[in-house]
């Protein structure tokens, strides 16, 4: 058997963290077993589905590197198939027309609730041997209901939650096609999983209640039943359900905030799954290790600081040329010109140790590509009359050297010795005059990258 998994988002919003984790686990399981990963867009909610949301999902999957082997399939392009199967079910007697109006259904449910009963369809239009059905009202378009078994249980061995059993008496004859002929979610999913040969359904545990209905439908169609694994929800930093206030608007937001996709993948993998104590691992290692046995059935908690820490580790290890290209648009956003200054990859190599995101990386690199004017209060605090002679001496020594880090460092040491100063007393005013900042990487490395002409011009302007 070829393992086949699927990710089936509804394009009524963006790809969020919970959906991305589901996609990752389904993708990894298929890769781990040499199977196939299917992308399916469940766009039957016409009023809420948008092309922009579809594109955002595709962009998020591409950025994360979760390539699909089949698809994307669109449910709206498969309407002919759903109607074909519904016709077959009506002919076989596993589905039937129901003419109960919305008002009648509401009244039925209200009466059931008043009696403290579970609201459910009462089977008024369900055909039974020896039962006389009401006369269909004229001018009323019926819905189509699935003839659900009335006895026994629906049971499955959930790959995450363990054995789950639901009595058929708890399930009613649910609608599989609306009065206008459009099929419902549970029906479309079943036909799609059947037609696409899905062997493993890995999805969020908000779908647990749908599973017994879908299993009964599959059995009625004579279709194989996939293995199901339901992932627990993700909680925010504060222990409540992950939502927009936690910053979980879109996966692509993490791109915009300067996270690397491999860091986000690594972090998502650890949300409810583990391999011993491993915290940092590659995508390839994750695929090699991944299984469903080590997914915890309890809720996972999102931790922004942990994600930042992971991202920082990946930035430290990342290729400098790649980071330079990622940082470039953020530098431009800072009104800096990355083409007018030192080699950006060299700057990245200098500043990346303390950056947790590409945005922070670009912010730290900005001083190399933009003339930053020192604030008057910084000049008054650090460029004091007593340090001006040492600054003039340093400028003279710098003017006569080959411009490289070792020679710059030697010029500082000679100046400090000549004036009896400690390094901070000289380095701080140089930082302020040359960069406009009080914090930079090592001063000799910083000056080496900014360039001799700019450094000397900025120092001499203060003398």
Short mmCIF file of C-alpha atoms in Angstrom, two decimals:
data_model
loop_
_atom_site.label_atom_id
_atom_site.label_comp_id
_atom_site.label_asym_id
_atom_site.label_seq_id
_atom_site.Cartn_x
_atom_site.Cartn_y
_atom_site.Cartn_z
CA UNK A 1 0.00 0.00 0.00
CA UNK A 2 1.30 3.44 -0.95
CA UNK A 3 0.84 5.89 1.91
CA UNK A 4 -1.16 8.91 0.79
CA UNK A 5 -1.91 11.90 3.02
CA UNK A 6 -3.61 15.19 2.30
CA UNK A 7 -3.87 18.75 3.51
CA UNK A 8 -7.30 20.21 2.78
CA UNK A 9 -7.61 23.86 3.89
CA UNK A 10 -10.69 25.99 3.38
CA UNK A 11 -9.75 29.25 1.60
CA UNK A 12 -11.83 31.46 3.88
CA UNK A 13 -8.70 32.87 5.53
CA UNK A 14 -4.95 32.65 5.51
CA UNK A 15 -2.74 29.67 6.31
CA UNK A 16 -2.31 29.96 10.07
CA UNK A 17 0.03 28.18 12.46
CA UNK A 18 -2.43 25.40 13.31
CA UNK A 19 -3.05 24.65 9.64
CA UNK A 20 0.66 24.80 8.87
CA UNK A 21 1.41 22.23 11.58
CA UNK A 22 -1.29 19.93 10.19
CA UNK A 23 0.20 20.30 6.71
CA UNK A 24 3.70 19.65 8.03
CA UNK A 25 2.74 16.46 9.87
CA UNK A 26 0.76 15.11 6.88
CA UNK A 27 3.63 16.01 4.52
CA UNK A 28 6.27 14.47 6.79
CA UNK A 29 4.31 11.24 7.22
CA UNK A 30 4.04 10.81 3.46
CA UNK A 31 7.75 11.58 3.00
CA UNK A 32 8.75 9.25 5.84
CA UNK A 33 6.98 6.33 4.18
CA UNK A 34 7.86 7.13 0.58
CA UNK A 35 4.25 8.05 -0.13
CA UNK A 36 2.42 10.96 -1.70
CA UNK A 37 1.14 14.23 -0.27
CA UNK A 38 -2.02 15.74 -1.76
CA UNK A 39 -3.09 19.39 -1.56
CA UNK A 40 -6.84 19.93 -1.80
CA UNK A 41 -8.60 23.30 -1.61
CA UNK A 42 -12.04 22.90 -0.02
CA UNK A 43 -13.70 25.93 -1.57
CA UNK A 44 -17.38 24.99 -1.46
CA UNK A 45 -18.12 27.89 0.92
CA UNK A 46 -18.55 30.20 -2.05
CA UNK A 47 -19.57 33.26 -0.02
CA UNK A 48 -16.43 33.20 2.16
CA UNK A 49 -13.82 31.65 -0.15
CA UNK A 50 -11.61 34.13 -2.00
CA UNK A 51 -8.85 33.86 -4.63
CA UNK A 52 -6.65 35.93 -2.31
CA UNK A 53 -7.01 33.34 0.46
CA UNK A 54 -6.22 30.52 -1.98
CA UNK A 55 -3.06 32.34 -3.06
CA UNK A 56 -2.10 33.02 0.56
CA UNK A 57 -2.35 29.29 1.31
CA UNK A 58 -0.24 28.41 -1.73
CA UNK A 59 2.33 31.09 -0.81
CA UNK A 60 2.54 29.81 2.76
CA UNK A 61 3.05 26.21 1.63
CA UNK A 62 5.72 27.28 -0.85
CA UNK A 63 7.57 29.40 1.72
CA UNK A 64 7.59 26.52 4.19
CA UNK A 65 8.81 24.15 1.49
CA UNK A 66 5.88 21.75 1.85
CA UNK A 67 5.69 20.64 -1.78
CA UNK A 68 2.66 18.58 -2.78
CA UNK A 69 2.81 15.59 -5.12
CA UNK A 70 -0.77 15.93 -6.36
CA UNK A 71 -3.06 18.91 -6.70
CA UNK A 72 -4.04 21.42 -5.82
CA UNK A 73 -7.48 19.96 -6.36
CA UNK A 74 -10.45 22.32 -6.04
CA UNK A 75 -13.77 20.98 -4.80
CA UNK A 76 -15.76 23.46 -6.87
CA UNK A 77 -14.29 21.80 -9.97
CA UNK A 78 -15.56 18.40 -8.82
CA UNK A 79 -19.27 19.15 -8.48
CA UNK A 80 -20.13 16.75 -11.30
CA UNK A 81 -18.55 13.91 -9.32
CA UNK A 82 -20.42 14.70 -6.09
CA UNK A 83 -23.76 14.82 -7.92
CA UNK A 84 -22.94 11.53 -9.62
CA UNK A 85 -22.30 9.80 -6.28
CA UNK A 86 -25.41 11.31 -4.70
CA UNK A 87 -27.45 9.95 -7.59
CA UNK A 88 -25.95 6.51 -7.02
CA UNK A 89 -26.75 6.65 -3.30
CA UNK A 90 -30.35 7.68 -3.95
CA UNK A 91 -30.70 4.77 -6.36
CA UNK A 92 -29.14 2.36 -3.86
CA UNK A 93 -31.32 3.57 -0.98
CA UNK A 94 -28.40 4.72 1.18
CA UNK A 95 -29.66 8.30 0.79
CA UNK A 96 -33.14 9.81 0.45
CA UNK A 97 -34.98 13.06 -0.20
CA UNK A 98 -36.25 14.99 2.80
CA UNK A 99 -38.90 17.71 2.43
CA UNK A 100 -38.92 18.95 6.02
CA UNK A 101 -38.85 22.74 5.95
CA UNK A 102 -36.48 24.89 7.97
CA UNK A 103 -39.41 26.04 10.12
CA UNK A 104 -40.46 22.47 10.83
CA UNK A 105 -36.91 21.49 11.69
CA UNK A 106 -36.54 24.46 14.05
CA UNK A 107 -39.82 23.59 15.78
CA UNK A 108 -38.71 19.95 16.13
CA UNK A 109 -35.43 20.95 17.74
CA UNK A 110 -37.10 23.44 20.07
CA UNK A 111 -39.47 20.71 21.29
CA UNK A 112 -36.58 18.28 21.80
CA UNK A 113 -34.59 20.85 23.78
CA UNK A 114 -37.65 21.58 25.92
CA UNK A 115 -37.74 17.86 26.76
CA UNK A 116 -33.98 17.97 27.55
CA UNK A 117 -33.29 15.76 24.54
CA UNK A 118 -30.42 16.05 22.09
CA UNK A 119 -31.61 18.07 19.05
CA UNK A 120 -31.66 15.81 16.01
CA UNK A 121 -33.58 15.04 12.85
CA UNK A 122 -36.35 12.53 13.65
CA UNK A 123 -36.34 10.56 10.39
CA UNK A 124 -39.77 11.74 9.21
CA UNK A 125 -38.86 11.23 5.54
CA UNK A 126 -36.59 8.20 6.04
CA UNK A 127 -37.89 5.23 4.03
CA UNK A 128 -38.49 2.10 6.06
CA UNK A 129 -40.19 -1.21 5.18
CA UNK A 130 -43.93 -0.86 5.76
CA UNK A 131 -43.66 2.89 6.44
CA UNK A 132 -45.92 5.29 4.55
CA UNK A 133 -44.11 8.52 3.79
CA UNK A 134 -45.90 11.90 3.69
CA UNK A 135 -46.90 13.30 0.32
CA UNK A 136 -44.11 15.60 -0.90
CA UNK A 137 -45.29 19.22 -0.73
CA UNK A 138 -45.53 20.95 -4.08
CA UNK A 139 -42.95 23.57 -4.98
CA UNK A 140 -40.49 22.45 -2.28
CA UNK A 141 -36.96 21.42 -3.24
CA UNK A 142 -35.84 18.59 -0.94
CA UNK A 143 -32.47 18.14 0.70
CA UNK A 144 -30.73 14.79 0.45
CA UNK A 145 -30.02 12.97 3.72
CA UNK A 146 -27.68 10.06 4.36
CA UNK A 147 -29.39 6.96 5.73
CA UNK A 148 -27.20 6.49 8.77
CA UNK A 149 -27.18 3.10 10.54
CA UNK A 150 -29.41 3.12 13.63
CA UNK A 151 -27.71 0.34 15.57
CA UNK A 152 -24.18 -0.48 16.65
CA UNK A 153 -21.19 1.79 17.04
CA UNK A 154 -18.70 3.56 14.84
CA UNK A 155 -15.22 2.83 16.11
CA UNK A 156 -11.72 3.67 14.99
CA UNK A 157 -8.24 3.46 16.44
CA UNK A 158 -7.19 7.08 16.30
CA UNK A 159 -3.47 7.32 15.58
CA UNK A 160 -3.12 10.09 18.17
CA UNK A 161 -6.00 9.78 20.62
CA UNK A 162 -6.39 5.99 20.77
CA UNK A 163 -9.63 4.02 20.51
CA UNK A 164 -12.76 6.11 19.94
CA UNK A 165 -16.30 4.69 19.78
CA UNK A 166 -19.51 6.57 18.97
CA UNK A 167 -22.95 4.95 19.09
CA UNK A 168 -24.91 5.24 15.86
CA UNK A 169 -27.90 6.20 17.97
CA UNK A 170 -26.03 9.47 18.67
CA UNK A 171 -25.91 10.32 14.96
CA UNK A 172 -28.85 11.44 12.87
CA UNK A 173 -29.45 11.26 9.14
CA UNK A 174 -27.34 14.28 8.23
CA UNK A 175 -27.74 16.29 5.05
CA UNK A 176 -25.35 15.46 2.20
CA UNK A 177 -26.89 17.81 -0.39
CA UNK A 178 -28.72 21.06 0.23
CA UNK A 179 -32.00 22.05 -1.41
CA UNK A 180 -30.13 23.90 -4.16
CA UNK A 181 -28.20 20.72 -4.95
CA UNK A 182 -24.83 21.76 -3.50
CA UNK A 183 -23.15 18.98 -1.51
CA UNK A 184 -22.13 19.46 2.12
CA UNK A 185 -18.68 19.37 3.68
CA UNK A 186 -18.82 15.87 5.17
CA UNK A 187 -19.99 14.38 1.90
CA UNK A 188 -17.39 16.11 -0.31
CA UNK A 189 -14.56 15.12 2.01
CA UNK A 190 -15.57 11.47 1.85
CA UNK A 191 -15.81 11.36 -1.94
CA UNK A 192 -12.50 13.20 -2.27
CA UNK A 193 -10.65 10.93 0.16
CA UNK A 194 -12.07 7.91 -1.66
CA UNK A 195 -11.29 9.12 -5.18
CA UNK A 196 -7.80 10.33 -4.22
CA UNK A 197 -6.86 7.13 -2.43
CA UNK A 198 -6.10 8.81 0.89
CA UNK A 199 -4.77 6.23 3.36
CA UNK A 200 -4.09 8.46 6.36
CA UNK A 201 -6.12 11.50 7.42
CA UNK A 202 -4.08 13.72 9.75
CA UNK A 203 -6.07 16.76 10.88
CA UNK A 204 -7.08 18.88 13.86
CA UNK A 205 -9.19 17.43 16.65
CA UNK A 206 -12.01 19.85 15.82
CA UNK A 207 -12.86 17.20 13.19
CA UNK A 208 -13.31 14.31 15.64
CA UNK A 209 -17.10 14.74 15.60
CA UNK A 210 -17.10 14.54 11.78
CA UNK A 211 -15.18 11.27 11.69
CA UNK A 212 -17.99 8.80 12.60
CA UNK A 213 -20.26 10.35 9.97
CA UNK A 214 -17.52 10.12 7.36
CA UNK A 215 -16.68 6.51 8.26
CA UNK A 216 -20.36 5.52 7.89
CA UNK A 217 -20.52 7.26 4.51
CA UNK A 218 -17.37 5.49 3.32
CA UNK A 219 -18.78 2.12 4.36
CA UNK A 220 -22.07 2.84 2.61
CA UNK A 221 -20.12 3.60 -0.57
CA UNK A 222 -18.06 0.44 -0.23
CA UNK A 223 -14.93 2.59 -0.01
CA UNK A 224 -11.85 1.82 2.09
CA UNK A 225 -11.68 3.67 5.43
CA UNK A 226 -8.45 5.62 6.00
CA UNK A 227 -6.59 5.66 9.29
CA UNK A 228 -7.36 8.84 11.22
CA UNK A 229 -5.12 10.86 13.51
CA UNK A 230 -6.48 13.97 15.20
CA UNK A 231 -4.00 16.59 16.41
CA UNK A 232 -4.73 18.52 19.58
CA UNK A 233 -5.24 22.27 19.45
CA UNK A 234 -2.46 24.82 19.91
CA UNK A 235 -2.72 27.23 22.82
CA UNK A 236 -1.25 30.72 22.90
CA UNK A 237 1.49 32.00 25.23
CA UNK A 238 -1.18 32.72 27.84
CA UNK A 239 -2.70 29.23 27.74
CA UNK A 240 -5.83 30.23 25.82
CA UNK A 241 -6.76 29.07 22.31
CA UNK A 242 -4.34 30.42 19.73
CA UNK A 243 -5.88 33.42 18.00
CA UNK A 244 -5.11 36.65 16.19
CA UNK A 245 -4.19 38.41 19.40
CA UNK A 246 -1.26 35.99 19.73
CA UNK A 247 -0.01 37.11 16.34
CA UNK A 248 -1.21 33.96 14.55
CA UNK A 249 -2.77 35.79 11.61
CA UNK A 250 -0.89 34.14 8.76
CA UNK A 251 2.17 31.98 8.28
CA UNK A 252 3.46 34.64 5.89
CA UNK A 253 3.44 37.10 8.78
CA UNK A 254 6.46 35.22 10.10
CA UNK A 255 8.19 35.83 6.78
CA UNK A 256 7.37 39.54 7.10
CA UNK A 257 8.74 39.57 10.65
CA UNK A 258 12.04 38.08 9.51
CA UNK A 259 11.78 34.42 10.46
CA UNK A 260 13.50 31.74 8.40
CA UNK A 261 11.23 28.97 7.06
CA UNK A 262 13.50 26.23 8.41
CA UNK A 263 13.20 27.73 11.91
CA UNK A 264 9.40 27.85 11.65
CA UNK A 265 9.34 24.23 10.41
CA UNK A 266 11.58 23.15 13.30
CA UNK A 267 9.34 24.98 15.76
CA UNK A 268 6.08 23.62 14.32
CA UNK A 269 7.49 20.09 14.49
CA UNK A 270 7.93 20.47 18.25
CA UNK A 271 4.34 21.60 18.79
CA UNK A 272 2.93 18.32 20.05
CA UNK A 273 5.66 15.97 18.77
CA UNK A 274 9.12 15.13 20.05
CA UNK A 275 12.12 12.95 19.37
CA UNK A 276 13.81 12.51 22.71
CA UNK A 277 15.28 15.82 23.83
CA UNK A 278 16.13 17.03 20.32
CA UNK A 279 15.38 20.75 19.94
CA UNK A 280 17.33 21.73 16.82
CA UNK A 281 17.06 19.48 13.78
CA UNK A 282 16.90 19.74 10.02
CA UNK A 283 13.90 19.07 7.84
CA UNK A 284 15.60 15.85 6.68
CA UNK A 285 16.13 14.68 10.26
CA UNK A 286 12.51 15.44 11.07
CA UNK A 287 11.25 13.33 8.17
CA UNK A 288 13.55 10.49 9.18
CA UNK A 289 12.34 10.59 12.80
CA UNK A 290 8.67 11.45 12.34
CA UNK A 291 5.96 9.03 13.36
CA UNK A 292 2.46 9.31 14.74
CA UNK A 293 3.26 7.41 17.94
CA UNK A 294 5.13 10.35 19.46
CA UNK A 295 2.43 12.97 18.91
CA UNK A 296 1.00 13.95 22.27
CA UNK A 297 -2.80 13.96 22.57
CA UNK A 298 -2.67 16.94 24.94
CA UNK A 299 -2.73 20.55 23.75
CA UNK A 300 0.53 22.15 22.63
CA UNK A 301 1.46 25.66 23.76
CA UNK A 302 2.88 28.27 21.43
CA UNK A 303 5.88 30.11 22.84
CA UNK A 304 7.03 33.17 20.90
CA UNK A 305 10.32 33.44 22.79
CA UNK A 306 11.18 29.84 21.96
CA UNK A 307 10.50 30.52 18.29
CA UNK A 308 12.75 33.60 18.44
CA UNK A 309 15.52 31.56 20.07
CA UNK A 310 15.26 28.88 17.39
CA UNK A 311 15.32 31.49 14.65
CA UNK A 312 18.43 33.05 16.16
CA UNK A 313 20.22 29.70 16.04
CA UNK A 314 19.30 29.27 12.38
CA UNK A 315 20.41 32.81 11.54
CA UNK A 316 23.79 32.20 13.16
CA UNK A 317 24.26 29.07 11.05
CA UNK A 318 22.83 30.47 7.80
CA UNK A 319 24.87 31.33 4.73
CA UNK A 320 25.80 35.02 4.79
CA UNK A 321 25.03 35.59 1.11
CA UNK A 322 21.54 34.16 1.57
CA UNK A 323 20.94 36.29 4.66
CA UNK A 324 22.13 39.37 2.77
CA UNK A 325 19.48 38.86 0.10
CA UNK A 326 16.80 38.29 2.72
CA UNK A 327 17.87 41.43 4.61
CA UNK A 328 18.04 43.64 1.50
CA UNK A 329 14.32 44.59 1.29
CA UNK A 330 14.27 45.39 5.01
CA UNK A 331 17.28 47.69 4.57
CA UNK A 332 15.48 49.48 1.75
CA UNK A 333 12.49 49.82 4.07
CA UNK A 334 14.85 51.52 6.53
CA UNK A 335 15.72 54.07 3.81
CA UNK A 336 19.19 52.55 3.48
CA UNK A 337 20.87 51.75 0.16
CA UNK A 338 22.54 48.33 0.40
CA UNK A 339 24.34 48.97 -2.89
CA UNK A 340 26.05 52.09 -1.54
CA UNK A 341 28.44 50.78 1.06
CA UNK A 342 30.39 47.69 2.08
CA UNK A 343 29.62 44.18 0.88
CA UNK A 344 26.31 43.27 2.51
CA UNK A 345 27.30 39.64 3.13
CA UNK A 346 30.37 40.86 5.07
CA UNK A 347 28.18 43.17 7.15
CA UNK A 348 25.75 40.34 7.82
CA UNK A 349 28.62 38.14 9.01
CA UNK A 350 29.56 40.84 11.52
CA UNK A 351 26.11 41.64 12.94
CA UNK A 352 24.20 38.35 12.78
CA UNK A 353 25.37 36.91 16.12
CA UNK A 354 22.94 39.06 18.10
CA UNK A 355 20.02 39.10 15.65
CA UNK A 356 16.96 36.94 16.37
CA UNK A 357 15.19 37.86 13.11
CA UNK A 358 16.15 39.10 9.65
CA UNK A 359 14.45 42.39 10.56
CA UNK A 360 16.83 42.81 13.51
CA UNK A 361 19.68 41.83 11.21
CA UNK A 362 18.71 44.57 8.76
CA UNK A 363 18.30 47.10 11.57
CA UNK A 364 21.82 46.33 12.81
CA UNK A 365 23.20 46.60 9.27
CA UNK A 366 21.51 49.91 8.52
CA UNK A 367 24.27 52.04 10.02
CA UNK A 368 26.64 50.84 7.28
CA UNK A 369 24.43 52.19 4.50
CA UNK A 370 22.95 55.39 5.83
CA UNK A 371 24.48 58.54 7.31
CA UNK A 372 23.19 58.54 10.84
CA UNK A 373 23.40 61.93 12.51
CA UNK A 374 24.33 61.74 16.21
CA UNK A 375 21.77 63.14 18.62
CA UNK A 376 22.94 66.34 20.37
CA UNK A 377 22.57 64.73 23.79
CA UNK A 378 24.85 61.84 22.74
CA UNK A 379 27.48 64.27 21.46
CA UNK A 380 27.32 66.27 24.69
CA UNK A 381 27.62 63.11 26.78
CA UNK A 382 30.44 61.33 24.95
CA UNK A 383 32.35 63.82 22.75
CA UNK A 384 33.68 65.94 25.61
CA UNK A 385 36.51 68.50 25.43
CA UNK A 386 38.89 66.23 27.35
CA UNK A 387 38.67 63.47 24.70
CA UNK A 388 39.13 65.72 21.64
CA UNK A 389 42.96 65.51 21.69
CA UNK A 390 42.80 61.70 21.67
CA UNK A 391 40.25 61.77 18.83
CA UNK A 392 42.51 64.04 16.79
CA UNK A 393 45.50 61.76 17.47
CA UNK A 394 43.46 58.68 16.47
CA UNK A 395 42.31 60.34 13.24
CA UNK A 396 45.93 61.09 12.35
CA UNK A 397 47.05 57.53 13.01
CA UNK A 398 44.10 56.08 11.03
CA UNK A 399 44.93 58.29 8.07
CA UNK A 400 48.34 56.67 7.65
CA UNK A 401 47.41 52.97 7.81
CA UNK A 402 46.28 50.27 5.41
CA UNK A 403 42.55 49.99 6.05
CA UNK A 404 42.08 46.60 7.67
CA UNK A 405 40.87 45.47 11.06
CA UNK A 406 44.24 44.59 12.59
CA UNK A 407 45.79 47.95 11.71
CA UNK A 408 42.73 49.84 13.02
CA UNK A 409 42.95 47.94 16.31
CA UNK A 410 46.65 48.78 16.60
CA UNK A 411 45.92 52.50 16.01
CA UNK A 412 43.39 52.44 18.87
CA UNK A 413 45.87 50.76 21.23
CA UNK A 414 48.60 53.25 20.40
CA UNK A 415 46.26 56.19 20.96
CA UNK A 416 45.02 54.79 24.29
CA UNK A 417 48.56 54.28 25.51
CA UNK A 418 49.63 57.77 24.43
CA UNK A 419 46.75 59.44 26.30
CA UNK A 420 46.41 57.09 29.25
CA UNK A 421 42.82 56.19 28.43
CA UNK A 422 40.67 53.06 28.73
CA UNK A 423 39.02 51.69 25.58
CA UNK A 424 35.42 52.79 26.37
CA UNK A 425 36.55 56.42 26.82
CA UNK A 426 37.75 56.50 23.21
CA UNK A 427 35.59 53.90 21.48
CA UNK A 428 32.28 55.39 22.62
CA UNK A 429 32.78 58.87 21.10
CA UNK A 430 34.08 57.22 17.91
CA UNK A 431 30.92 55.09 17.72
CA UNK A 432 28.70 58.13 18.24
CA UNK A 433 30.53 60.25 15.66
CA UNK A 434 30.84 57.57 12.98
CA UNK A 435 27.58 55.63 13.37
CA UNK A 436 25.27 57.82 15.43
CA UNK A 437 24.81 54.84 17.76
CA UNK A 438 26.19 53.85 21.15
CA UNK A 439 26.05 50.12 20.41
CA UNK A 440 27.76 48.45 17.45
CA UNK A 441 29.74 45.30 16.83
CA UNK A 442 33.48 45.46 17.61
CA UNK A 443 34.63 48.98 16.81
CA UNK A 444 37.64 47.93 14.69
CA UNK A 445 35.48 45.59 12.58
CA UNK A 446 32.76 48.22 12.25
CA UNK A 447 35.17 50.92 11.06
CA UNK A 448 36.86 48.50 8.65
CA UNK A 449 33.54 47.87 6.90
CA UNK A 450 32.33 51.50 6.87
CA UNK A 451 35.47 52.51 5.02
CA UNK A 452 38.41 54.85 5.56
CA UNK A 453 37.05 57.88 3.74
CA UNK A 454 33.73 57.96 5.61
CA UNK A 455 35.27 57.28 9.01
CA UNK A 456 37.89 60.03 8.71
CA UNK A 457 35.36 62.55 7.37
CA UNK A 458 33.00 61.92 10.30
CA UNK A 459 35.79 62.08 12.91
CA UNK A 460 37.32 65.27 11.50
CA UNK A 461 33.92 66.98 11.39
CA UNK A 462 33.95 66.97 15.21
CA UNK A 463 37.50 68.32 15.61
#
